[in-house]
mmCIF file of C-alpha atoms in Angstrom:
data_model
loop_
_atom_site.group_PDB
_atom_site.id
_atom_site.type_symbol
_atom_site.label_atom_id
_atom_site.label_comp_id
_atom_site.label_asym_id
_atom_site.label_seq_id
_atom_site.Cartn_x
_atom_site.Cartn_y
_atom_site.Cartn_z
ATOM 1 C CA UNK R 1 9.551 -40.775 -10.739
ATOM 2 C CA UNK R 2 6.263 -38.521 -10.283
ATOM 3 C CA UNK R 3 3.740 -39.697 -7.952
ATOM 4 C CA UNK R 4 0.922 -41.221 -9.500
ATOM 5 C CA UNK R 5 -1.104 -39.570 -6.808
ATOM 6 C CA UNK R 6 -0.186 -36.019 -7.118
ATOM 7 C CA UNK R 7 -0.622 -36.721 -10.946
ATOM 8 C CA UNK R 8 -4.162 -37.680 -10.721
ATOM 9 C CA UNK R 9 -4.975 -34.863 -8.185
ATOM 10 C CA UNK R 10 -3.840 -32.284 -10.670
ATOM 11 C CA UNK R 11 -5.716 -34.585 -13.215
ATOM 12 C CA UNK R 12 -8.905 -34.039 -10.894
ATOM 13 C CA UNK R 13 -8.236 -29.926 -10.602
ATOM 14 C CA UNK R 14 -8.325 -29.454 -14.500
ATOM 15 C CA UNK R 15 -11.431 -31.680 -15.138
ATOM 16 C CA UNK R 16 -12.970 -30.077 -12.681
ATOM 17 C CA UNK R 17 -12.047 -26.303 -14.041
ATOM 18 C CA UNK R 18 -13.280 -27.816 -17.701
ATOM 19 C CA UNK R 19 -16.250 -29.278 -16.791
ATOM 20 C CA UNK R 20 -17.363 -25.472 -14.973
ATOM 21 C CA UNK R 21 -16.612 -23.836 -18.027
ATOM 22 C CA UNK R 22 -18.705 -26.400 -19.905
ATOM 23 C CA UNK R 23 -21.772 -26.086 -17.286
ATOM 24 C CA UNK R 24 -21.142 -22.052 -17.350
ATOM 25 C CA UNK R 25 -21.168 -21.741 -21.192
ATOM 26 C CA UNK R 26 -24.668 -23.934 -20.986
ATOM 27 C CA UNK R 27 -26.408 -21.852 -18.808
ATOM 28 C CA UNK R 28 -24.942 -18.481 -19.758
ATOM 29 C CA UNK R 29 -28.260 -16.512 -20.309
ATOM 30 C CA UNK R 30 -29.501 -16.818 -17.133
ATOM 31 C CA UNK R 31 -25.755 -17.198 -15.020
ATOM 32 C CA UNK R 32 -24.816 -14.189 -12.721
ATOM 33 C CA UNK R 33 -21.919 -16.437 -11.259
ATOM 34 C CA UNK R 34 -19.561 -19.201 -10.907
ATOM 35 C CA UNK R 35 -17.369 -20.631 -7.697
ATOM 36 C CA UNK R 36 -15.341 -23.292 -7.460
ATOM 37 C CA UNK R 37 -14.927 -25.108 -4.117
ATOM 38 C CA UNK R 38 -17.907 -22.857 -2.882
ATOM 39 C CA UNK R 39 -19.520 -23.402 0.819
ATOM 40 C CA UNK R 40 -22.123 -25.703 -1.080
ATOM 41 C CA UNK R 41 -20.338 -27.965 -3.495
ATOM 42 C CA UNK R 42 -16.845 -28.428 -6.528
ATOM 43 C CA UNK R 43 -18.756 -26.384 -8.469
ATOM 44 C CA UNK R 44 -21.517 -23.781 -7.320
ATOM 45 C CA UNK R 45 -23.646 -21.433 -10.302
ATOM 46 C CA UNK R 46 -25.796 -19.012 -8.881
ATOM 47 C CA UNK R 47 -28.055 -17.706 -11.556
ATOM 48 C CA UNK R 48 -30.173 -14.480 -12.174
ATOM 49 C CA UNK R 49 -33.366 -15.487 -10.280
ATOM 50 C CA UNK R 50 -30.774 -16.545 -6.970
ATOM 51 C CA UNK R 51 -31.171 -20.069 -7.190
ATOM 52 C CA UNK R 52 -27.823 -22.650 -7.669
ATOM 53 C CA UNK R 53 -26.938 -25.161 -9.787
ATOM 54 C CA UNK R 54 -24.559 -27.793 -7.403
ATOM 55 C CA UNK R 55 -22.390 -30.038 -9.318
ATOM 56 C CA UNK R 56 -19.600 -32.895 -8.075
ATOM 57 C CA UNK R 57 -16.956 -33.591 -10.410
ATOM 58 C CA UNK R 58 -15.448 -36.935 -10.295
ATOM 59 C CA UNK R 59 -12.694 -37.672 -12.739
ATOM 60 C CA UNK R 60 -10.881 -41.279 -13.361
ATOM 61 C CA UNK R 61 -7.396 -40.912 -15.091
ATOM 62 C CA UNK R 62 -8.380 -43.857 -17.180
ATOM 63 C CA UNK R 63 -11.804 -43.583 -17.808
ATOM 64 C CA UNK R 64 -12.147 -46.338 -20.891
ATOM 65 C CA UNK R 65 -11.093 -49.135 -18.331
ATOM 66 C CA UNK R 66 -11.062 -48.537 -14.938
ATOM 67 C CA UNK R 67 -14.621 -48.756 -13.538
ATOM 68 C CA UNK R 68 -13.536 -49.795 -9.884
ATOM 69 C CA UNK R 69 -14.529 -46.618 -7.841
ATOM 70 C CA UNK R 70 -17.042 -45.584 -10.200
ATOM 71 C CA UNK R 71 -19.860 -46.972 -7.925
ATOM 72 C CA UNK R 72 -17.991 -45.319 -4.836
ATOM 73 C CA UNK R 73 -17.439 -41.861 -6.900
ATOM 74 C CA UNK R 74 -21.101 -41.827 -7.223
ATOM 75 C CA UNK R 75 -21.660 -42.474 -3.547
ATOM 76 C CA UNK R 76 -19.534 -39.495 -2.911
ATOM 77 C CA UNK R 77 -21.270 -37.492 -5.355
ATOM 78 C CA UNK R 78 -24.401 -38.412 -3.823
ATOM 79 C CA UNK R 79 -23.959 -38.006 -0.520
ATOM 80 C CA UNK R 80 -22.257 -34.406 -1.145
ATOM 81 C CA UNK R 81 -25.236 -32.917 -3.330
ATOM 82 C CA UNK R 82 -27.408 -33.696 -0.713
ATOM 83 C CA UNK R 83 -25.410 -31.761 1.569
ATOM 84 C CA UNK R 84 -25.421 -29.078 -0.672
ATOM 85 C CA UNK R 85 -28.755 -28.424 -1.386
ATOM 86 C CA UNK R 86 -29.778 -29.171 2.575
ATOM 87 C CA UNK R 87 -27.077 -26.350 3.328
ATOM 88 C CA UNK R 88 -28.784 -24.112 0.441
ATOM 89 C CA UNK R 89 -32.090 -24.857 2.047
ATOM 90 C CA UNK R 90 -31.066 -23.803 4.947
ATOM 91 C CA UNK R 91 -30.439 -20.269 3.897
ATOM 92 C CA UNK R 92 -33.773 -20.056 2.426
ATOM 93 C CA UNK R 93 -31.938 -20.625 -1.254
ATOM 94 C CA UNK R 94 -33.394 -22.707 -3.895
ATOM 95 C CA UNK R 95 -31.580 -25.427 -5.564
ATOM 96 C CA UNK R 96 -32.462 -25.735 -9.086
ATOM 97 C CA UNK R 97 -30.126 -28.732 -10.832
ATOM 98 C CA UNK R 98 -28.270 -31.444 -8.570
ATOM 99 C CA UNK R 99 -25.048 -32.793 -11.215
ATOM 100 C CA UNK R 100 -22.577 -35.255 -10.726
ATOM 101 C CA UNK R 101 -20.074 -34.874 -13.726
ATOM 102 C CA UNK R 102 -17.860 -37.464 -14.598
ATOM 103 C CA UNK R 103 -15.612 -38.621 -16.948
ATOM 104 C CA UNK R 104 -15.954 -42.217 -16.876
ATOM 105 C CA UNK R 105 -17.514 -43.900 -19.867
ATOM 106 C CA UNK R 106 -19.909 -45.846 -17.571
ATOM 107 C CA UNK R 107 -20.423 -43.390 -14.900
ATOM 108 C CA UNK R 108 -23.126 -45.983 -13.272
ATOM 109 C CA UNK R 109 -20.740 -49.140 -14.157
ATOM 110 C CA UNK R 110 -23.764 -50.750 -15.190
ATOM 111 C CA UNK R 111 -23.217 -54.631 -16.084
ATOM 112 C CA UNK R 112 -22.775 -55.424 -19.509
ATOM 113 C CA UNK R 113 -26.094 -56.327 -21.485
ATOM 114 C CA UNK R 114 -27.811 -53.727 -19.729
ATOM 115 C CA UNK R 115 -28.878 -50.649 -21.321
ATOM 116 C CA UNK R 116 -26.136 -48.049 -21.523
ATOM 117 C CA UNK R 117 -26.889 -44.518 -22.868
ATOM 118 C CA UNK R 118 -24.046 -42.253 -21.869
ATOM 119 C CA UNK R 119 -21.862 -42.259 -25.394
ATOM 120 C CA UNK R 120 -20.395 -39.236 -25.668
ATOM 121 C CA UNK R 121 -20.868 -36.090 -23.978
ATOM 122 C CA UNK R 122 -24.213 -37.092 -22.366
ATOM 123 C CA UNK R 123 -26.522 -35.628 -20.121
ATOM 124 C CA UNK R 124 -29.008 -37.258 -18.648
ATOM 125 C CA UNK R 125 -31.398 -36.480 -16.309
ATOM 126 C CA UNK R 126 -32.807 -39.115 -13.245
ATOM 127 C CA UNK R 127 -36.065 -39.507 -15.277
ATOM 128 C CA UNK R 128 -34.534 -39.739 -18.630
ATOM 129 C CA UNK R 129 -32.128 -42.951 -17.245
ATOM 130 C CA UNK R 130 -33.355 -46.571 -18.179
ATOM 131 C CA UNK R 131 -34.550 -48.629 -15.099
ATOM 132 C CA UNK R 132 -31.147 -50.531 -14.358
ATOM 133 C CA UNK R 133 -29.310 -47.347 -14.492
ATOM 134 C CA UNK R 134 -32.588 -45.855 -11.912
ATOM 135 C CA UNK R 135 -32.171 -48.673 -10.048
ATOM 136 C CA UNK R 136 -28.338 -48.546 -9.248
ATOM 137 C CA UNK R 137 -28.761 -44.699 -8.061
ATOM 138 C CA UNK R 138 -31.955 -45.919 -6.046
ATOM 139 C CA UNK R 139 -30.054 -48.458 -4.496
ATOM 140 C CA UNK R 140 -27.449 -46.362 -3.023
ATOM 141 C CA UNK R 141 -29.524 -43.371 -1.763
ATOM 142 C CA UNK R 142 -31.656 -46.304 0.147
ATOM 143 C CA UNK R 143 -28.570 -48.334 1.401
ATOM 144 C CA UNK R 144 -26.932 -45.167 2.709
ATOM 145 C CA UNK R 145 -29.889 -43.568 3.642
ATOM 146 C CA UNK R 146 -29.410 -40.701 1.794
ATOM 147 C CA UNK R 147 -31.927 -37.490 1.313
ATOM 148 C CA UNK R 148 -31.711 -36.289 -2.286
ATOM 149 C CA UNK R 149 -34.641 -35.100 -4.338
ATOM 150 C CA UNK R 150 -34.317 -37.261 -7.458
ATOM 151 C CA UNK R 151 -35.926 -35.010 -9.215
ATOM 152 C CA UNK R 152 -33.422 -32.266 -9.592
ATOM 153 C CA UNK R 153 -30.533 -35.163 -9.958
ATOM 154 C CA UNK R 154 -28.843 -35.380 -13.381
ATOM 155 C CA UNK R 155 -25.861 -37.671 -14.499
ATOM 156 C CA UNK R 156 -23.626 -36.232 -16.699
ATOM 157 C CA UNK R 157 -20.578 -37.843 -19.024
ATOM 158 C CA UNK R 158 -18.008 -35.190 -20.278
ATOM 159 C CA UNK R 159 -15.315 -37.011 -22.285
ATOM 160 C CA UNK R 160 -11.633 -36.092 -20.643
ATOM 161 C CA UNK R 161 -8.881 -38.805 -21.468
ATOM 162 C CA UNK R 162 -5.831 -39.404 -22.203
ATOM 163 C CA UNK R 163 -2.102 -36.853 -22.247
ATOM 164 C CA UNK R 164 -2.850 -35.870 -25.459
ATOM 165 C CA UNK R 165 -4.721 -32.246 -25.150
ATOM 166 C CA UNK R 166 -6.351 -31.761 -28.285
ATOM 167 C CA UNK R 167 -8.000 -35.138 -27.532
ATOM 168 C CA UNK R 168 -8.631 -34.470 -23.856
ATOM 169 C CA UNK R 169 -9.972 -31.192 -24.319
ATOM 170 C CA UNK R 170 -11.824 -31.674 -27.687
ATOM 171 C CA UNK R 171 -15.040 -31.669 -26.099
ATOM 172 C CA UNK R 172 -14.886 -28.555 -24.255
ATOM 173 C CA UNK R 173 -13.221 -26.489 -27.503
ATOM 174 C CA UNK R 174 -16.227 -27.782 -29.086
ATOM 175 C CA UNK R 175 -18.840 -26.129 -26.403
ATOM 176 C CA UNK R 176 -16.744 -23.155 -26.478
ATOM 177 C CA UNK R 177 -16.710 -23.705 -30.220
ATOM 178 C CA UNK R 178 -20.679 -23.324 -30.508
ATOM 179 C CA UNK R 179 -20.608 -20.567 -28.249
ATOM 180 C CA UNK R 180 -18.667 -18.077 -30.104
ATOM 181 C CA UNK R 181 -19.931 -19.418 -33.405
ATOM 182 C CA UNK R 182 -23.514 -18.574 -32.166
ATOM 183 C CA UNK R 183 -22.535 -15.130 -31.488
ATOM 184 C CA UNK R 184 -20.864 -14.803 -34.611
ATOM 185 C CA UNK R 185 -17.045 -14.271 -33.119
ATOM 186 C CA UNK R 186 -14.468 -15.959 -36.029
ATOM 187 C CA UNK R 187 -10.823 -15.476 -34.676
ATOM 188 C CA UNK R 188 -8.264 -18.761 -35.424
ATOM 189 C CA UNK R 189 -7.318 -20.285 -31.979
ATOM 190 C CA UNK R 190 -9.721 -18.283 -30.176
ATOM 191 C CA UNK R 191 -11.302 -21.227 -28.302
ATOM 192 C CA UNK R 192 -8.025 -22.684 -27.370
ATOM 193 C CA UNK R 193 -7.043 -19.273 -25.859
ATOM 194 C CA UNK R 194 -10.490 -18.720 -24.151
ATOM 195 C CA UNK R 195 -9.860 -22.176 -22.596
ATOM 196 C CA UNK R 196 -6.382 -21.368 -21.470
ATOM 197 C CA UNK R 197 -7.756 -17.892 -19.856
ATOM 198 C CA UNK R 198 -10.437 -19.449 -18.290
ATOM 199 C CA UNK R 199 -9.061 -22.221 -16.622
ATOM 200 C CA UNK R 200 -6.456 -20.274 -15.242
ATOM 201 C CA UNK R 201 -9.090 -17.601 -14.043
ATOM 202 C CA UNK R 202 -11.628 -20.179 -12.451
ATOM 203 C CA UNK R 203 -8.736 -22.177 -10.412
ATOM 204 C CA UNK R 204 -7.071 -19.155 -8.765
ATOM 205 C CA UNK R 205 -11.156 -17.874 -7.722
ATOM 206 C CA UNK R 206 -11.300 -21.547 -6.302
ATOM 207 C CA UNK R 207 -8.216 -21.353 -4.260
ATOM 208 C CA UNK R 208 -9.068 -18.127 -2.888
ATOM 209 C CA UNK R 209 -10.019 -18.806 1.173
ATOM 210 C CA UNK R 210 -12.906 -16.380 1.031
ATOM 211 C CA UNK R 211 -15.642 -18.534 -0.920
ATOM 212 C CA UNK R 212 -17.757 -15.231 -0.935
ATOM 213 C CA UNK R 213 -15.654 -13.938 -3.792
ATOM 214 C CA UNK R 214 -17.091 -15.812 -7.175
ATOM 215 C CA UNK R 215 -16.414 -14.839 -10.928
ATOM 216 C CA UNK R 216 -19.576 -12.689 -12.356
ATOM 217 C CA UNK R 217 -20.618 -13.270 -15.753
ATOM 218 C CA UNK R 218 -18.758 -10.243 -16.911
ATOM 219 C CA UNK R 219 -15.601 -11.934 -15.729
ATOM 220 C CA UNK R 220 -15.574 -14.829 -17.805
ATOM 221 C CA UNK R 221 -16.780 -12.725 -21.085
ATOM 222 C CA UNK R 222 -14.167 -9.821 -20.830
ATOM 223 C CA UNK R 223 -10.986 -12.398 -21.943
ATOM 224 C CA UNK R 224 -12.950 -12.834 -25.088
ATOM 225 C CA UNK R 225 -13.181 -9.398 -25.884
ATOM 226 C CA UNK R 226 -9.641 -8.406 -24.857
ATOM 227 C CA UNK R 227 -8.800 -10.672 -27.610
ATOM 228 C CA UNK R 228 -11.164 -9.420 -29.973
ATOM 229 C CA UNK R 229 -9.880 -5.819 -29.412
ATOM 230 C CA UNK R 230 -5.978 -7.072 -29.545
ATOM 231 C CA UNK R 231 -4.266 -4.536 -31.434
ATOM 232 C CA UNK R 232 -2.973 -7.515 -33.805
ATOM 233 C CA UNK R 233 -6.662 -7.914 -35.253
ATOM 234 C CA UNK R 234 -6.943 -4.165 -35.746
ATOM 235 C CA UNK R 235 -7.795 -3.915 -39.234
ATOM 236 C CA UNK R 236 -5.385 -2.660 -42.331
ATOM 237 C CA UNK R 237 -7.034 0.979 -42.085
ATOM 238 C CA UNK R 238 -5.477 1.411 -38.829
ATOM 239 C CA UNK R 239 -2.610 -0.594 -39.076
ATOM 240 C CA UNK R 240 -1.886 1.592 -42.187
ATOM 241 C CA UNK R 241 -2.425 4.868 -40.255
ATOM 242 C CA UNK R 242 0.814 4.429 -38.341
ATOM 243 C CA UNK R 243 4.040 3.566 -40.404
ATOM 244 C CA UNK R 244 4.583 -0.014 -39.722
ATOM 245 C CA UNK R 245 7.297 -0.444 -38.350
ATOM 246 C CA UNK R 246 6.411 2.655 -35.598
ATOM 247 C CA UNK R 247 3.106 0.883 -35.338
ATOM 248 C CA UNK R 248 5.009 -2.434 -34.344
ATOM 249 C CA UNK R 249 7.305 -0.674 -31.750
ATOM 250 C CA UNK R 250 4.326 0.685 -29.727
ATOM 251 C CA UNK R 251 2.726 -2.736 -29.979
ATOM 252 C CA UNK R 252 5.255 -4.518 -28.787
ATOM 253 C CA UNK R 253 6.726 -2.228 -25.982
ATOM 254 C CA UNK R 254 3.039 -0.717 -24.893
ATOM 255 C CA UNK R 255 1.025 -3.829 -25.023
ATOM 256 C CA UNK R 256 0.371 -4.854 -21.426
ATOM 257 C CA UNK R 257 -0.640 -1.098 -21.233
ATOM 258 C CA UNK R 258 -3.168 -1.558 -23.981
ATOM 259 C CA UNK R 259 -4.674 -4.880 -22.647
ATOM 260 C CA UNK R 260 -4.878 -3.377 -19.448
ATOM 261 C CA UNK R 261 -7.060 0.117 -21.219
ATOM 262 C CA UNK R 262 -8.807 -3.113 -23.422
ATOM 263 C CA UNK R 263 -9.773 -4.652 -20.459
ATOM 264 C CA UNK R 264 -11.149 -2.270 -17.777
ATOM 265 C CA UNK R 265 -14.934 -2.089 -18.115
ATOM 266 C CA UNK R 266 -15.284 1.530 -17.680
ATOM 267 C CA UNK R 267 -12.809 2.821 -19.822
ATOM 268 C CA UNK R 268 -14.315 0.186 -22.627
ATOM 269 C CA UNK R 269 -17.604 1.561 -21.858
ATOM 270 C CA UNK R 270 -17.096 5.152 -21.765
ATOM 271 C CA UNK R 271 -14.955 5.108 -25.207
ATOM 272 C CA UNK R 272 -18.536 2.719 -26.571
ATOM 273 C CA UNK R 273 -20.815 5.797 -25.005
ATOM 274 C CA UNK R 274 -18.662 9.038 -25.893
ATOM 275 C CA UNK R 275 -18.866 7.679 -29.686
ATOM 276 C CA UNK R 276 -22.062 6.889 -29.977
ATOM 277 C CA UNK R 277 -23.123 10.435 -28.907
ATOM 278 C CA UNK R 278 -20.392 11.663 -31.456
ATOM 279 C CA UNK R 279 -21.508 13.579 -34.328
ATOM 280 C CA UNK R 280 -19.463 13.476 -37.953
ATOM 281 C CA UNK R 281 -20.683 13.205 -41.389
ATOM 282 C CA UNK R 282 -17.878 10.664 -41.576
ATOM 283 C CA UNK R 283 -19.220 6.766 -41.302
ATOM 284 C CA UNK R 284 -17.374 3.876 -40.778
ATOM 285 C CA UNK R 285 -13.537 4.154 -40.400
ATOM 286 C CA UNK R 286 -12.941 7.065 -41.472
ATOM 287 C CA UNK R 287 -15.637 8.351 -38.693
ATOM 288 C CA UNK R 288 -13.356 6.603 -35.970
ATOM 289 C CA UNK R 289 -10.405 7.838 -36.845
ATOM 290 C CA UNK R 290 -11.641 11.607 -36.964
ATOM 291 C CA UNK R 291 -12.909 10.609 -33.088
ATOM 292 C CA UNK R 292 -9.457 9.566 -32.144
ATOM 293 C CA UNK R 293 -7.893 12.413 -33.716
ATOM 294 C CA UNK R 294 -10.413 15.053 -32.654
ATOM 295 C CA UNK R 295 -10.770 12.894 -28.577
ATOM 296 C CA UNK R 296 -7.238 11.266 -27.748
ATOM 297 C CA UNK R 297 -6.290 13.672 -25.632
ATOM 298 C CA UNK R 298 -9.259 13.797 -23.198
ATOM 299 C CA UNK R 299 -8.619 9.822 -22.709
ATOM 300 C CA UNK R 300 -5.036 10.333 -21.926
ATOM 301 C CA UNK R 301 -5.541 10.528 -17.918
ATOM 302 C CA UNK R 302 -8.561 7.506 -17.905
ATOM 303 C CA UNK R 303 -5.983 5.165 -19.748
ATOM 304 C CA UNK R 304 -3.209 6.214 -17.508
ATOM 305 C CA UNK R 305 -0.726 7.397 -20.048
ATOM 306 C CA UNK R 306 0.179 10.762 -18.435
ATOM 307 C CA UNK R 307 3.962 9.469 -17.507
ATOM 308 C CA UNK R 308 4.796 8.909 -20.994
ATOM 309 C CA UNK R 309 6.383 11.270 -23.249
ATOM 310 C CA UNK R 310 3.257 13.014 -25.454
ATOM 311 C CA UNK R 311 4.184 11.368 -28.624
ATOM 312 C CA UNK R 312 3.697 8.095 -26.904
ATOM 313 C CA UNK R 313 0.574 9.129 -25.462
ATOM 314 C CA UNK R 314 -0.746 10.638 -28.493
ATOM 315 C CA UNK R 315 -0.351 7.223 -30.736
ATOM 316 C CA UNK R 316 -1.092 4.997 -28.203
ATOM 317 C CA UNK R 317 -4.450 6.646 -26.852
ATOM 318 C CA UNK R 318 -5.485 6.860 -30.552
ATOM 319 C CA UNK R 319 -4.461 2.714 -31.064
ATOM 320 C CA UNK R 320 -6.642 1.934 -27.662
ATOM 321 C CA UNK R 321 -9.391 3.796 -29.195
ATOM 322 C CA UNK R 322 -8.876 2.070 -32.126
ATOM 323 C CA UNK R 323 -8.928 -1.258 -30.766
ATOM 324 C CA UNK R 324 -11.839 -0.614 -29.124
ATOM 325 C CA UNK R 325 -14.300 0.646 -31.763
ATOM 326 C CA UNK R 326 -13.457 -1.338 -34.272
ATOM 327 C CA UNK R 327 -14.918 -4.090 -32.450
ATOM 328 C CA UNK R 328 -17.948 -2.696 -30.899
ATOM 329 C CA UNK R 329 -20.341 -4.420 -33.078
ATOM 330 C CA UNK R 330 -19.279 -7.490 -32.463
ATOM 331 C CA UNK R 331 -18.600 -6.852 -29.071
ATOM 332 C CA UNK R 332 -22.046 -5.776 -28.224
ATOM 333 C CA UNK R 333 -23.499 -8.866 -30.294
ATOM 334 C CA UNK R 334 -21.436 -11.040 -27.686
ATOM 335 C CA UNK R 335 -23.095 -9.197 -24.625
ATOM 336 C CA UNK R 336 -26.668 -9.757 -25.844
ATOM 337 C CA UNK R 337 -26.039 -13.216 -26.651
ATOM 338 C CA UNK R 338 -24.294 -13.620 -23.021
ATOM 339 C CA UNK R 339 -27.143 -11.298 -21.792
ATOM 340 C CA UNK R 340 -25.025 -8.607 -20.348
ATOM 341 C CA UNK R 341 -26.258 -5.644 -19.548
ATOM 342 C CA UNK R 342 -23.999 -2.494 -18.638
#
């Protein structure tokens, strides 16, 4: 039989993962990075102008019902921001936002008949609480003598229950949701693969020992255009360029190789740059395709193909370029709305 323990630990990791990718994707205009388990606090954004956003994660495994440590998470929660931003202080950094994010549905386990506002995914800031809810938060900073500037303190309810995951994870889909849909990006399951990426990508930067190594902005947005520029959503012009079922044997034995060309910012970049100073009387398509034909070979060495026999690295330098440009657009829409720069 598992241990309930080691089942609510890994419970703890993966709220904790979701609820940075919620807080990242809110303040993603102004975030240069993101750290897990950082020297300050469970999560740790640093943002353009250098100052942090601290935030302790507190999950309960059955957050309808069990309201027991709720008081004591908060404590915790507490106490640790404090030590965060005194640490950031320290170094002369400013602390912007102070967050304790929780999954409990009554994050202050406030008595019943008071007034409760956190339905939903809530945010709330100290100010914004009613007096009860003021009063419980007042009453444990006094009582345990602890040094937190109220004014930078915010409560926060993320919903995160129960084994199903479309129902545990329904409220983060739905922030990644609005994201893409506000920079225009329409791909089906894209938010559930975003999420998988991105969890996976922000644990493994936590676990690393040397807290000095964070995820940059550009880190979390390159998974969503690798998936934009998979050769599978290449569009029938392309696909039809190749005869299926050659087109389908590249894909399928060359495709790490193309993720890998999809992925690395300066060979993305310098394919964007070269074709933009390219001049054809060609436009659209057909204008990409005579830049493949007329440029594949000059890309062979930056996408590493030279090993392969010169077929292979004919059609597949032409399919990376291909998967590449046909994107830009939206590509480039999804950097100014992240505000990446180059």
């Amino acid at each position: 039989m598992p241990s309930r323990v080691a089942t609510s630990v890994i419970f703890g990791f993966d709220f904790q993962a979701k609820a940075a990718i919620v807080l990242a994707l809110e303040n993603i205009n102004n975030l240069q990075s993101l750290r897990l388990e950082s020297n300050y606090e469970d999560i740790d954004i640093t943002l353009f102008n250098g100052s942090h956003i601290l935030a302790q994660a507190k999950s309960i495994t059955q957050p309808l019902i069990d309201f027991q440590n709720v008081r004591k998470n908060l404590k915790k929660a507490l106490t640790s921001l404090s030590e965060g931003c005194t640490g950031l202080q320290q170094n002369k950094i400013h602390c912007s936002t102070l967050i304790y994010i929780t999954n409990s549905r009554n994050p202050l386990n406030q008595p019943q008949g008071t007034i409760n506002v956190f339905d939903g995914k809530t945010n709330r800031e100290y100010a914004e609480l009613p007096p009860a809810a003021q009063e419980i938060i007042d009453n444990i900073i006094t009582n345990y003598e602890i040094q937190i500037d109220k004014d930078l303190f915010t409560v926060y309810l993320l919903p995160f229950e129960t084994d199903n995951k479309n129902e545990r994870y329904k409220s983060i889909i739905r922030v990644i949701d609005d994201f893409l849909g506000t920079n225009n990006i329409q791909i089906a399951g894209l938010s559930n693969k975003i999420l998988e990426k991105w969890t996976a990508l922000i644990l493994t930067n936590g676990s690393t020992r040397d807290t000095q190594i964070v995820l940059r902005k550009k880190d979390l947005i390159w998974p969503i255009i690798n998936i934009i520029i998979n050769p599978d959503n290449l569009i029938a012009t392309f696909r039809d360029y190749f005869d299926e079922s050659e087109y389908s044997e590249i894909i399928r034995n060359y495709i790490t190789l193309i993720e890998q060309n999809t992925e690395r910012v300066e060979s993305f970049t310098k394919v964007i740059y070269e074709f933009s100073q390219y001049r054809d009387s060609s436009i659209g398509n057909q204008k990409i395709l005579n830049f493949a034909e007329s440029f594949y070979s000059t890309y062979i060495d930056e996408f590493l193909l030279n090993s392969l026999p010169e077929d292979i690295q004919e059609k597949l330098s032409k399919v990376i370029i291909y998967c590449i440009l046909t994107k830009r657009h939206e590509i480039e829409k999804l950097k100014k709305g992240a505000n990446i720069c180059d």
